[in-house]
Amino acid sequence: MSYKNSILMGTIGGYRDRFHQFQPDRSFAERLDIARTIPRTHGIEPVYPQDLGADGSATKAVKDSGLAVSAVNVNVKTEGKFKDGSFTSPDAGLRRESVQYLKTAMDLAADLGSEMITVCPLIDGWDYAFQVDHIQQWRWMIEAFEEAAAHRGDIKICIEYKAYESKNHIILPTMGRTLHFCDRVGAANLGVTMDVGHALIAGESPGSEIAVAAEAGRLFYIHFNDNDRGADWDMLPASVHLWETLETLHYMRRIGYDGWVAYDVFTRTGDNAEAISATFEIMENLDKLLDKIGDGHLQDLIKCGQPQRSYNDLIRALL
């Protein structure tokens, strides 16, 4: 494989839903220690401000760990003050604060030797018709990211789109709308984090979205996981959508993607560090499966366009 594996630091900490806590809470220092023990780890994705501290005080711990940083993840959704929005909050002060989160994270990323931040604006959207002013929300989003992108051109801003959660409708729900948004902002350092699970729940084909984002020059970062398209379950890659995952990896090869890949994989059973280790091995084995089938043969199957032939060959490769 030509890409680099990164651990989302939240995936080796506490994990809970509305009813249960499935994994123990761990301090950032504890999670750094665990990350260093997981084979095939090339780096980490820490969260600002929860992991790094509002003042960036935990950057020293990251540097001391010896772990590279793929991107700084900017969290503008879980704090109570953001319940009515972050970049689209009706409160102008909160909108300014949200932009400052991006700027601070960009500075911290540069200090940590990373070239990216990533942000998933899950609290920016709406639940009901006539609940928000769509024209105003869109303008506020553009203004926010224009300002952030201009802060420093050496750091990329990656927008991780999602169709829903926490709002029923999120302002940037799909690859197409997110690419359109990037074009409206017009900054060269603004692009997309393509989360495979988010593409699935949006009814997209992840391989297709990678191709489109790469052609636009805005594919900056990739997250892998899986789900049943009904909800964002953050399951092991290829545990549900084997062929779609394999096709995604095929297109990563086609476009020559050699950047970072992080993994939104949360486990309810067993050890979550073991799940991340298994995730890395699964991805490595999927790459080996691609090698076994052969890129040339896959291209022949695509050109043939006959699934009754293609899938016979693909399944034979599993034997």
PDB file of N, CA, C and O in Angstrom, residues 46-51 72-79 81-82 86-87 98 101-102 105 118-120 122:
ATOM      1  N   PRO A  46      -5.342  13.709  16.340  1.00  0.00           N
ATOM      2  CA  PRO A  46      -5.852  14.205  17.615  1.00  0.00           C
ATOM      3  C   PRO A  46      -6.948  15.251  17.403  1.00  0.00           C
ATOM      4  O   PRO A  46      -7.048  15.863  16.334  1.00  0.00           O
ATOM      5  N   VAL A  47      -7.743  15.468  18.434  1.00  0.00           N
ATOM      6  CA  VAL A  47      -8.879  16.392  18.365  1.00  0.00           C
ATOM      7  C   VAL A  47      -8.539  17.692  19.089  1.00  0.00           C
ATOM      8  O   VAL A  47      -7.995  17.680  20.193  1.00  0.00           O
ATOM      9  N   TYR A  48      -8.896  18.795  18.444  1.00  0.00           N
ATOM     10  CA  TYR A  48      -8.813  20.100  19.092  1.00  0.00           C
ATOM     11  C   TYR A  48     -10.235  20.586  19.392  1.00  0.00           C
ATOM     12  O   TYR A  48     -11.088  20.525  18.513  1.00  0.00           O
ATOM     13  N   PRO A  49     -10.537  21.027  20.608  1.00  0.00           N
ATOM     14  CA  PRO A  49      -9.617  21.229  21.727  1.00  0.00           C
ATOM     15  C   PRO A  49      -9.542  20.067  22.716  1.00  0.00           C
ATOM     16  O   PRO A  49      -8.724  20.099  23.639  1.00  0.00           O
ATOM     17  N   GLN A  50     -10.381  19.040  22.554  1.00  0.00           N
ATOM     18  CA  GLN A  50     -10.523  18.019  23.592  1.00  0.00           C
ATOM     19  C   GLN A  50      -9.217  17.272  23.884  1.00  0.00           C
ATOM     20  O   GLN A  50      -8.906  16.985  25.043  1.00  0.00           O
ATOM     21  N   ASP A  51      -8.449  16.903  22.859  1.00  0.00           N
ATOM     22  CA  ASP A  51      -7.187  16.200  23.075  1.00  0.00           C
ATOM     23  C   ASP A  51      -6.026  17.156  23.315  1.00  0.00           C
ATOM     24  O   ASP A  51      -5.221  16.957  24.230  1.00  0.00           O
ATOM     25  N   VAL A  72      -5.160  17.542  12.346  1.00  0.00           N
ATOM     26  CA  VAL A  72      -5.813  17.915  13.601  1.00  0.00           C
ATOM     27  C   VAL A  72      -7.305  17.982  13.329  1.00  0.00           C
ATOM     28  O   VAL A  72      -7.758  18.681  12.415  1.00  0.00           O
ATOM     29  N   ASN A  73      -8.081  17.227  14.111  1.00  0.00           N
ATOM     30  CA  ASN A  73      -9.534  17.173  13.953  1.00  0.00           C
ATOM     31  C   ASN A  73     -10.158  18.274  14.807  1.00  0.00           C
ATOM     32  O   ASN A  73      -9.974  18.307  16.027  1.00  0.00           O
ATOM     33  N   VAL A  74     -10.886  19.182  14.175  1.00  0.00           N
ATOM     34  CA  VAL A  74     -11.486  20.315  14.884  1.00  0.00           C
ATOM     35  C   VAL A  74     -12.921  19.963  15.264  1.00  0.00           C
ATOM     36  O   VAL A  74     -13.768  19.704  14.402  1.00  0.00           O
ATOM     37  N   ASN A  75     -13.186  19.966  16.563  1.00  0.00           N
ATOM     38  CA  ASN A  75     -14.501  19.587  17.083  1.00  0.00           C
ATOM     39  C   ASN A  75     -15.304  20.845  17.406  1.00  0.00           C
ATOM     40  O   ASN A  75     -15.057  21.511  18.409  1.00  0.00           O
ATOM     41  N   VAL A  76     -16.271  21.158  16.548  1.00  0.00           N
ATOM     42  CA  VAL A  76     -17.159  22.303  16.783  1.00  0.00           C
ATOM     43  C   VAL A  76     -18.606  21.806  16.853  1.00  0.00           C
ATOM     44  O   VAL A  76     -19.498  22.353  16.230  1.00  0.00           O
ATOM     45  N   LYS A  77     -18.816  20.741  17.628  1.00  0.00           N
ATOM     46  CA  LYS A  77     -20.154  20.163  17.677  1.00  0.00           C
ATOM     47  C   LYS A  77     -20.585  19.689  19.056  1.00  0.00           C
ATOM     48  O   LYS A  77     -21.771  19.713  19.372  1.00  0.00           O
ATOM     49  N   THR A  78     -19.680  19.223  19.911  1.00  0.00           N
ATOM     50  CA  THR A  78     -20.113  18.549  21.131  1.00  0.00           C
ATOM     51  C   THR A  78     -20.285  19.476  22.324  1.00  0.00           C
ATOM     52  O   THR A  78     -21.017  19.143  23.256  1.00  0.00           O
ATOM     53  N   GLU A  79     -19.628  20.629  22.315  1.00  0.00           N
ATOM     54  CA  GLU A  79     -19.782  21.544  23.442  1.00  0.00           C
ATOM     55  C   GLU A  79     -21.179  22.163  23.425  1.00  0.00           C
ATOM     56  O   GLU A  79     -21.731  22.481  22.373  1.00  0.00           O
ATOM     57  N   LYS A  81     -22.379  24.997  23.942  1.00  0.00           N
ATOM     58  CA  LYS A  81     -22.573  26.302  23.301  1.00  0.00           C
ATOM     59  C   LYS A  81     -22.875  26.187  21.813  1.00  0.00           C
ATOM     60  O   LYS A  81     -23.396  27.121  21.200  1.00  0.00           O
ATOM     61  N   PHE A  82     -22.560  25.045  21.214  1.00  0.00           N
ATOM     62  CA  PHE A  82     -22.762  24.875  19.778  1.00  0.00           C
ATOM     63  C   PHE A  82     -24.100  24.214  19.423  1.00  0.00           C
ATOM     64  O   PHE A  82     -24.321  23.834  18.273  1.00  0.00           O
ATOM     65  N   SER A  86     -22.478  26.044  14.729  1.00  0.00           N
ATOM     66  CA  SER A  86     -21.132  26.576  14.950  1.00  0.00           C
ATOM     67  C   SER A  86     -20.856  27.657  13.910  1.00  0.00           C
ATOM     68  O   SER A  86     -21.029  28.843  14.181  1.00  0.00           O
ATOM     69  N   PHE A  87     -20.505  27.264  12.713  1.00  0.00           N
ATOM     70  CA  PHE A  87     -20.257  28.248  11.655  1.00  0.00           C
ATOM     71  C   PHE A  87     -21.537  28.933  11.192  1.00  0.00           C
ATOM     72  O   PHE A  87     -21.486  29.990  10.570  1.00  0.00           O
ATOM     73  N   SER A  98     -16.014  29.854  16.330  1.00  0.00           N
ATOM     74  CA  SER A  98     -15.853  28.638  15.531  1.00  0.00           C
ATOM     75  C   SER A  98     -14.733  28.803  14.504  1.00  0.00           C
ATOM     76  O   SER A  98     -13.923  27.887  14.296  1.00  0.00           O
ATOM     77  N   TYR A 101     -11.470  28.513  16.202  1.00  0.00           N
ATOM     78  CA  TYR A 101     -11.096  27.110  16.410  1.00  0.00           C
ATOM     79  C   TYR A 101     -10.302  26.600  15.215  1.00  0.00           C
ATOM     80  O   TYR A 101      -9.275  25.919  15.364  1.00  0.00           O
ATOM     81  N   LEU A 102     -10.789  26.887  14.011  1.00  0.00           N
ATOM     82  CA  LEU A 102     -10.085  26.445  12.801  1.00  0.00           C
ATOM     83  C   LEU A 102      -8.697  27.068  12.724  1.00  0.00           C
ATOM     84  O   LEU A 102      -7.706  26.379  12.442  1.00  0.00           O
ATOM     85  N   ALA A 105      -6.336  25.583  15.309  1.00  0.00           N
ATOM     86  CA  ALA A 105      -5.984  24.216  14.921  1.00  0.00           C
ATOM     87  C   ALA A 105      -4.991  24.219  13.760  1.00  0.00           C
ATOM     88  O   ALA A 105      -4.094  23.366  13.694  1.00  0.00           O
ATOM     89  N   THR A 118      -8.941  18.777   9.787  1.00  0.00           N
ATOM     90  CA  THR A 118     -10.189  18.253   9.244  1.00  0.00           C
ATOM     91  C   THR A 118     -11.322  18.641  10.180  1.00  0.00           C
ATOM     92  O   THR A 118     -11.138  18.697  11.400  1.00  0.00           O
ATOM     93  N   VAL A 119     -12.477  18.948   9.607  1.00  0.00           N
ATOM     94  CA  VAL A 119     -13.613  19.383  10.418  1.00  0.00           C
ATOM     95  C   VAL A 119     -14.894  18.807   9.832  1.00  0.00           C
ATOM     96  O   VAL A 119     -15.086  18.789   8.621  1.00  0.00           O
ATOM     97  N   CYS A 120     -15.745  18.304  10.720  1.00  0.00           N
ATOM     98  CA  CYS A 120     -17.041  17.749  10.312  1.00  0.00           C
ATOM     99  C   CYS A 120     -18.124  18.622  10.956  1.00  0.00           C
ATOM    100  O   CYS A 120     -18.396  18.495  12.151  1.00  0.00           O
ATOM    101  N   LEU A 122     -21.096  18.908  11.966  1.00  0.00           N
ATOM    102  CA  LEU A 122     -22.310  18.111  12.196  1.00  0.00           C
ATOM    103  C   LEU A 122     -23.439  18.884  12.860  1.00  0.00           C
ATOM    104  O   LEU A 122     -24.581  18.420  12.856  1.00  0.00           O
TER     105      LEU A 122
END
